[in-house]
Amino acid sequence: MSLLDQFSEITQADQPLAPLTWMKVGGLAQYLVEPRTPDELQQVVEYCHAERVPVHVLGGGSNVLVRDEGVSGAVIRLTSDEFARVSVNGTVVTAGSGALLSNVISESVKAGLAGLDTLVGIPGTVGGALKGNAGGRSGDIGQFVSSVTVLTVKGDRFVRKEDELSFAYRKSSINELVVLEAEFQLKAGAPDEITQRMRKLWIMKKASQPLASQSAGCIFKNPRGLSAGALIDQSGLKGARVGNAEISDRHANFIVTHDGATADEVLRLIDVVRSKVAEQFGVDLELEIQIW
Ligand code: EPU
């Protein structure tokens, strides 16, 4: 019995992951599983646990690089509307794991709620954003979270409240397999002002980042007190290429992939950057993106 037999309506074998990621490179998922409801997701997770099938959960694909060899086991995507609900109750916004962060931001702003607007322009889903505490100069998602509902690798579901969670720079204590839902505590504000603020941030971002190109956002975390982008830039690496992977000339912490690029080329370019920055500045850059 395989996942394909057990969950035939929601499972496809040997599916390309490249189109599901922003870098558009990498190999196949042995099984791509798209559960329709939280209960079905729980059954899939329980099955995989019992059968020792490795599980990966793919969010918006904006912060992940899939190796050319692909991924064995199950890659789960939460694409059904069931996982993408967003609701507003007073100053609390509740969002499903699969909801796009951009959608949660616009629903909050429409309701006159401030906070998440500082995350404007960050791609991906709520689940992915929470796991990696997505953010930027103006704040991160963790600071607005009041609770999350999670599902463990064994298939247990429970709620973790604010005081049981901790968030740091691009890091969160949510180590369960899936975030099912999250609640955000926001503050009332004037929609016009919020929109104005958002517009400014968005213009700054567009001016400094290659948002029109294929990339996974920043590749490396900023080392404490330093900027990875500035270090890579000062190493003279803007425009450096391995095959069809290139260091953006707009922002050096972005690798853009051109047609025909492979994950291996991106990985080799990452190695070039690491060695050059280590040699020139004695700094070991740590990856921000996930490599599968
Ligand atoms: N810089 C350069 N050359 C470059 C890029 C940057 O000299 O090629 C300099 C800039 O002039 C600036 C400094 O480095 O003085 C910092 O650059 P920037 O303001 O662009 O911010 P960042 O630290 O590189 C961070 C986040 C971004 C987020 C922005 C804006 C990290 C690794 N990056 O970038 O997040 O969008 O702030 O809030 O924390 C991401 O996580 O994928 C991401 C893009």
Tab-separated table of N, CA and C in Angstrom, residues 43-150:
chain	number	residue	atom	x	y	z
A	43	GLN	N	-5.230	12.657	8.694
A	43	GLN	CA	-5.135	11.240	8.299
A	43	GLN	C	-3.868	10.977	7.488
A	44	VAL	N	-3.552	11.910	6.572
A	44	VAL	CA	-2.347	11.748	5.754
A	44	VAL	C	-1.107	11.737	6.657
A	45	VAL	N	-1.080	12.671	7.594
A	45	VAL	CA	0.089	12.781	8.484
A	45	VAL	C	0.210	11.524	9.353
A	46	GLU	N	-0.909	11.050	9.872
A	46	GLU	CA	-0.885	9.824	10.695
A	46	GLU	C	-0.387	8.635	9.870
A	47	TYR	N	-0.880	8.550	8.639
A	47	TYR	CA	-0.453	7.453	7.752
A	47	TYR	C	1.067	7.531	7.519
A	48	CYS	N	1.542	8.723	7.173
A	48	CYS	CA	2.974	8.883	6.874
A	48	CYS	C	3.816	8.549	8.105
A	49	HIS	N	3.320	8.923	9.275
A	49	HIS	CA	4.059	8.631	10.505
A	49	HIS	C	4.144	7.119	10.716
A	50	ALA	N	2.994	6.461	10.559
A	50	ALA	CA	2.947	5.005	10.781
A	50	ALA	C	3.811	4.268	9.762
A	51	GLU	N	3.811	4.745	8.528
A	51	GLU	CA	4.543	4.050	7.449
A	51	GLU	C	5.955	4.595	7.257
A	52	ARG	N	6.358	5.484	8.130
A	52	ARG	CA	7.685	6.115	8.041
A	52	ARG	C	7.957	6.764	6.686
A	53	VAL	N	6.957	7.449	6.179
A	53	VAL	CA	7.138	8.210	4.936
A	53	VAL	C	7.559	9.628	5.335
A	54	PRO	N	8.712	10.098	4.830
A	54	PRO	CA	9.104	11.469	5.177
A	54	PRO	C	8.089	12.485	4.640
A	55	VAL	N	7.848	13.528	5.420
A	55	VAL	CA	6.863	14.536	5.018
A	55	VAL	C	7.505	15.926	4.970
A	56	HIS	N	7.221	16.643	3.906
A	56	HIS	CA	7.596	18.049	3.812
A	56	HIS	C	6.319	18.836	3.575
A	57	VAL	N	6.220	20.010	4.165
A	57	VAL	CA	5.048	20.841	3.911
A	57	VAL	C	5.494	22.057	3.104
A	58	LEU	N	4.886	22.224	1.944
A	58	LEU	CA	5.250	23.342	1.071
A	58	LEU	C	4.216	24.445	1.210
A	59	GLY	N	4.695	25.640	1.527
A	59	GLY	CA	3.778	26.791	1.602
A	59	GLY	C	3.720	27.471	0.244
A	60	GLY	N	4.037	28.747	0.210
A	60	GLY	CA	3.980	29.484	-1.046
A	60	GLY	C	5.182	29.225	-1.954
A	61	GLY	N	6.171	28.511	-1.450
A	61	GLY	CA	7.347	28.187	-2.274
A	61	GLY	C	8.269	29.371	-2.505
A	62	SER	N	8.150	30.401	-1.662
A	62	SER	CA	8.947	31.603	-1.918
A	62	SER	C	10.242	31.640	-1.119
A	63	ASN	N	10.458	30.652	-0.276
A	63	ASN	CA	11.671	30.680	0.556
A	63	ASN	C	12.341	29.309	0.569
A	64	VAL	N	12.187	28.588	-0.538
A	64	VAL	CA	12.699	27.224	-0.556
A	64	VAL	C	13.394	26.951	-1.889
A	65	LEU	N	14.490	26.184	-1.789
A	65	LEU	CA	15.194	25.740	-2.992
A	65	LEU	C	15.126	24.212	-2.999
A	66	VAL	N	14.506	23.654	-4.039
A	66	VAL	CA	14.396	22.197	-4.145
A	66	VAL	C	15.585	21.689	-4.945
A	67	ARG	N	16.290	20.713	-4.407
A	67	ARG	CA	17.434	20.152	-5.135
A	67	ARG	C	16.980	19.474	-6.425
A	68	ASP	N	17.911	19.345	-7.378
A	68	ASP	CA	17.570	18.717	-8.659
A	68	ASP	C	17.161	17.254	-8.478
A	69	GLU	N	17.655	16.607	-7.418
A	69	GLU	CA	17.324	15.197	-7.161
A	69	GLU	C	15.868	15.039	-6.752
A	70	GLY	N	15.225	16.133	-6.350
A	70	GLY	CA	13.829	16.060	-5.928
A	70	GLY	C	13.707	15.637	-4.469
A	71	VAL	N	12.474	15.336	-4.074
A	71	VAL	CA	12.181	15.083	-2.665
A	71	VAL	C	11.502	13.730	-2.541
A	72	SER	N	12.060	12.854	-1.698
A	72	SER	CA	11.387	11.566	-1.536
A	72	SER	C	10.365	11.661	-0.405
A	73	GLY	N	9.347	10.821	-0.506
A	73	GLY	CA	8.266	10.876	0.467
A	73	GLY	C	7.173	11.813	-0.003
A	74	ALA	N	6.464	12.394	0.973
A	74	ALA	CA	5.298	13.215	0.644
A	74	ALA	C	5.604	14.696	0.758
A	75	VAL	N	5.185	15.458	-0.232
A	75	VAL	CA	5.185	16.916	-0.127
A	75	VAL	C	3.715	17.317	-0.029
A	76	ILE	N	3.372	17.928	1.107
A	76	ILE	CA	1.972	18.298	1.329
A	76	ILE	C	1.776	19.776	1.009
A	77	ARG	N	0.726	20.074	0.270
A	77	ARG	CA	0.366	21.482	0.019
A	77	ARG	C	-1.046	21.717	0.513
A	78	LEU	N	-1.243	22.865	1.168
A	78	LEU	CA	-2.567	23.170	1.723
A	78	LEU	C	-3.264	24.178	0.817
A	79	THR	N	-3.725	23.681	-0.327
A	79	THR	CA	-4.256	24.583	-1.350
A	79	THR	C	-5.778	24.762	-1.282
A	80	SER	N	-6.429	23.897	-0.527
A	80	SER	CA	-7.897	23.985	-0.503
A	80	SER	C	-8.344	25.258	0.239
A	81	ASP	N	-9.535	25.763	-0.156
A	81	ASP	CA	-10.074	26.974	0.483
A	81	ASP	C	-10.216	26.804	1.995
A	82	GLU	N	-10.422	25.565	2.409
A	82	GLU	CA	-10.552	25.246	3.842
A	82	GLU	C	-9.365	25.761	4.659
A	83	PHE	N	-8.200	25.807	4.013
A	83	PHE	CA	-6.997	26.210	4.750
A	83	PHE	C	-6.669	27.692	4.552
A	84	ALA	N	-7.501	28.365	3.754
A	84	ALA	CA	-7.130	29.742	3.385
A	84	ALA	C	-8.093	30.778	3.954
A	85	ARG	N	-8.896	30.361	4.930
A	85	ARG	CA	-9.890	31.296	5.467
A	85	ARG	C	-9.230	32.426	6.258
A	86	VAL	N	-9.808	33.616	6.114
A	86	VAL	CA	-9.351	34.767	6.903
A	86	VAL	C	-10.603	35.409	7.485
A	87	SER	N	-10.629	35.619	8.801
A	87	SER	CA	-11.796	36.295	9.368
A	87	SER	C	-11.343	37.338	10.389
A	88	VAL	N	-12.184	38.354	10.538
A	88	VAL	CA	-11.854	39.453	11.444
A	88	VAL	C	-12.936	39.539	12.505
A	89	ASN	N	-12.495	39.593	13.760
A	89	ASN	CA	-13.445	39.733	14.855
A	89	ASN	C	-12.884	40.784	15.814
A	90	GLY	N	-13.440	41.992	15.754
A	90	GLY	CA	-12.873	43.085	16.553
A	90	GLY	C	-11.469	43.377	16.078
A	91	THR	N	-10.514	43.277	16.993
A	91	THR	CA	-9.123	43.548	16.590
A	91	THR	C	-8.330	42.252	16.396
A	92	VAL	N	-9.060	41.136	16.367
A	92	VAL	CA	-8.379	39.842	16.181
A	92	VAL	C	-8.621	39.319	14.764
A	93	VAL	N	-7.537	38.952	14.097
A	93	VAL	CA	-7.658	38.367	12.763
A	93	VAL	C	-7.243	36.904	12.855
A	94	THR	N	-8.081	36.024	12.314
A	94	THR	CA	-7.771	34.598	12.305
A	94	THR	C	-7.520	34.172	10.865
A	95	ALA	N	-6.419	33.470	10.651
A	95	ALA	CA	-6.089	33.083	9.272
A	95	ALA	C	-5.646	31.636	9.216
A	96	GLY	N	-6.069	30.951	8.152
A	96	GLY	CA	-5.641	29.575	7.927
A	96	GLY	C	-4.213	29.556	7.412
A	97	SER	N	-3.574	28.411	7.622
A	97	SER	CA	-2.169	28.242	7.269
A	97	SER	C	-1.879	28.538	5.811
A	98	GLY	N	-2.818	28.134	4.938
A	98	GLY	CA	-2.576	28.267	3.508
A	98	GLY	C	-2.949	29.627	2.952
A	99	ALA	N	-3.469	30.516	3.804
A	99	ALA	CA	-3.832	31.852	3.311
A	99	ALA	C	-2.561	32.595	2.911
A	100	LEU	N	-2.652	33.340	1.828
A	100	LEU	CA	-1.490	34.141	1.450
A	100	LEU	C	-1.356	35.283	2.439
A	101	LEU	N	-0.120	35.555	2.836
A	101	LEU	CA	0.118	36.647	3.778
A	101	LEU	C	-0.433	37.953	3.201
A	102	SER	N	-0.259	38.152	1.904
A	102	SER	CA	-0.751	39.389	1.263
A	102	SER	C	-2.268	39.538	1.445
A	103	ASN	N	-2.966	38.414	1.430
A	103	ASN	CA	-4.410	38.450	1.600
A	103	ASN	C	-4.787	38.802	3.042
A	104	VAL	N	-4.052	38.239	3.983
A	104	VAL	CA	-4.317	38.533	5.397
A	104	VAL	C	-4.041	40.015	5.665
A	105	ILE	N	-2.975	40.529	5.051
A	105	ILE	CA	-2.645	41.952	5.231
A	105	ILE	C	-3.782	42.812	4.668
A	106	SER	N	-4.243	42.488	3.452
A	106	SER	CA	-5.266	43.371	2.874
A	106	SER	C	-6.592	43.271	3.625
A	107	GLU	N	-6.948	42.087	4.118
A	107	GLU	CA	-8.186	41.972	4.910
A	107	GLU	C	-8.080	42.779	6.212
A	108	SER	N	-6.905	42.756	6.836
A	108	SER	CA	-6.729	43.501	8.090
A	108	SER	C	-6.835	44.993	7.819
A	109	VAL	N	-6.171	45.448	6.770
A	109	VAL	CA	-6.178	46.880	6.477
A	109	VAL	C	-7.594	47.340	6.132
A	110	LYS	N	-8.299	46.514	5.368
A	110	LYS	CA	-9.695	46.855	5.009
A	110	LYS	C	-10.538	47.024	6.260
A	111	ALA	N	-10.228	46.209	7.279
A	111	ALA	CA	-10.997	46.281	8.525
A	111	ALA	C	-10.463	47.382	9.453
A	112	GLY	N	-9.498	48.176	8.969
A	112	GLY	CA	-8.955	49.271	9.775
A	112	GLY	C	-8.059	48.774	10.902
A	113	LEU	N	-7.324	47.682	10.641
A	113	LEU	CA	-6.440	47.148	11.683
A	113	LEU	C	-4.975	47.283	11.276
A	114	ALA	N	-4.194	47.835	12.187
A	114	ALA	CA	-2.783	48.087	11.897
A	114	ALA	C	-1.898	47.020	12.522
A	115	GLY	N	-0.746	46.802	11.944
A	115	GLY	CA	0.233	45.853	12.484
A	115	GLY	C	0.830	45.064	11.343
A	116	LEU	N	-0.008	44.208	10.769
A	116	LEU	CA	0.507	43.334	9.702
A	116	LEU	C	0.903	44.110	8.450
A	117	ASP	N	0.411	45.349	8.333
A	117	ASP	CA	0.748	46.164	7.156
A	117	ASP	C	2.262	46.353	7.014
A	118	THR	N	2.987	46.242	8.130
A	118	THR	CA	4.456	46.408	8.061
A	118	THR	C	5.105	45.265	7.270
A	119	LEU	N	4.318	44.223	7.017
A	119	LEU	CA	4.870	43.057	6.309
A	119	LEU	C	4.574	43.122	4.812
A	120	VAL	N	4.103	44.263	4.354
A	120	VAL	CA	3.711	44.385	2.946
A	120	VAL	C	4.856	43.937	2.020
A	121	GLY	N	4.470	43.197	0.987
A	121	GLY	CA	5.473	42.782	-0.004
A	121	GLY	C	6.129	41.455	0.318
A	122	ILE	N	5.856	40.898	1.499
A	122	ILE	CA	6.442	39.588	1.816
A	122	ILE	C	5.555	38.513	1.192
A	123	PRO	N	6.144	37.665	0.341
A	123	PRO	CA	5.327	36.652	-0.312
A	123	PRO	C	5.071	35.469	0.629
A	124	GLY	N	4.367	34.474	0.145
A	124	GLY	CA	4.215	33.230	0.889
A	124	GLY	C	2.925	33.141	1.680
A	125	THR	N	2.798	32.023	2.384
A	125	THR	CA	1.590	31.743	3.149
A	125	THR	C	1.799	32.036	4.639
A	126	VAL	N	0.697	32.083	5.355
A	126	VAL	CA	0.749	32.330	6.800
A	126	VAL	C	1.596	31.260	7.509
A	127	GLY	N	1.398	29.996	7.126
A	127	GLY	CA	2.131	28.908	7.783
A	127	GLY	C	3.637	29.079	7.630
A	128	GLY	N	4.077	29.312	6.412
A	128	GLY	CA	5.507	29.484	6.153
A	128	GLY	C	6.050	30.716	6.849
A	129	ALA	N	5.271	31.798	6.803
A	129	ALA	CA	5.715	33.056	7.406
A	129	ALA	C	5.908	32.879	8.915
A	130	LEU	N	5.020	32.101	9.547
A	130	LEU	CA	5.116	31.914	10.995
A	130	LEU	C	6.304	31.045	11.386
A	131	LYS	N	6.510	29.985	10.611
A	131	LYS	CA	7.613	29.074	10.956
A	131	LYS	C	8.950	29.794	10.909
A	132	GLY	N	9.123	30.653	9.899
A	132	GLY	CA	10.418	31.338	9.765
A	132	GLY	C	10.375	32.759	10.292
A	133	ASN	N	9.299	33.113	10.999
A	133	ASN	CA	9.115	34.470	11.501
A	133	ASN	C	9.493	35.514	10.456
A	134	ALA	N	8.780	35.468	9.343
A	134	ALA	CA	9.055	36.379	8.234
A	134	ALA	C	8.922	37.828	8.683
A	135	GLY	N	9.735	38.659	8.105
A	135	GLY	CA	9.670	40.074	8.459
A	135	GLY	C	10.677	40.877	7.690
A	136	GLY	N	10.845	42.094	8.116
A	136	GLY	CA	11.812	42.984	7.473
A	136	GLY	C	12.213	44.047	8.471
A	137	ARG	N	12.689	45.158	7.949
A	137	ARG	CA	13.168	46.231	8.838
A	137	ARG	C	12.081	46.752	9.760
A	138	SER	N	10.815	46.710	9.310
A	138	SER	CA	9.775	47.352	10.121
A	138	SER	C	9.067	46.409	11.081
A	139	GLY	N	9.514	45.175	11.161
A	139	GLY	CA	8.883	44.275	12.128
A	139	GLY	C	8.763	42.882	11.563
A	140	ASP	N	8.294	41.956	12.401
A	140	ASP	CA	8.096	40.605	11.892
A	140	ASP	C	6.748	40.064	12.351
A	141	ILE	N	6.363	38.953	11.751
A	141	ILE	CA	5.000	38.461	11.959
A	141	ILE	C	4.770	38.003	13.406
A	142	GLY	N	5.831	37.476	14.031
A	142	GLY	CA	5.705	36.900	15.372
A	142	GLY	C	5.158	37.864	16.404
A	143	GLN	N	5.474	39.142	16.243
A	143	GLN	CA	5.074	40.104	17.267
A	143	GLN	C	3.555	40.313	17.342
A	144	PHE	N	2.817	39.845	16.351
A	144	PHE	CA	1.367	40.045	16.338
A	144	PHE	C	0.577	38.770	16.670
A	145	VAL	N	1.292	37.669	16.896
A	145	VAL	CA	0.617	36.385	17.072
A	145	VAL	C	0.078	36.225	18.489
A	146	SER	N	-1.217	35.873	18.614
A	146	SER	CA	-1.721	35.591	19.962
A	146	SER	C	-1.875	34.093	20.203
A	147	SER	N	-2.098	33.309	19.131
A	147	SER	CA	-2.072	31.852	19.300
A	147	SER	C	-1.952	31.166	17.947
A	148	VAL	N	-1.476	29.932	17.964
A	148	VAL	CA	-1.443	29.129	16.738
A	148	VAL	C	-1.985	27.735	17.031
A	149	THR	N	-2.679	27.182	16.037
A	149	THR	CA	-3.107	25.787	16.148
A	149	THR	C	-2.149	24.979	15.298
A	150	VAL	N	-1.562	23.939	15.884
A	150	VAL	CA	-0.545	23.169	15.156
A	150	VAL	C	-0.931	21.699	15.070
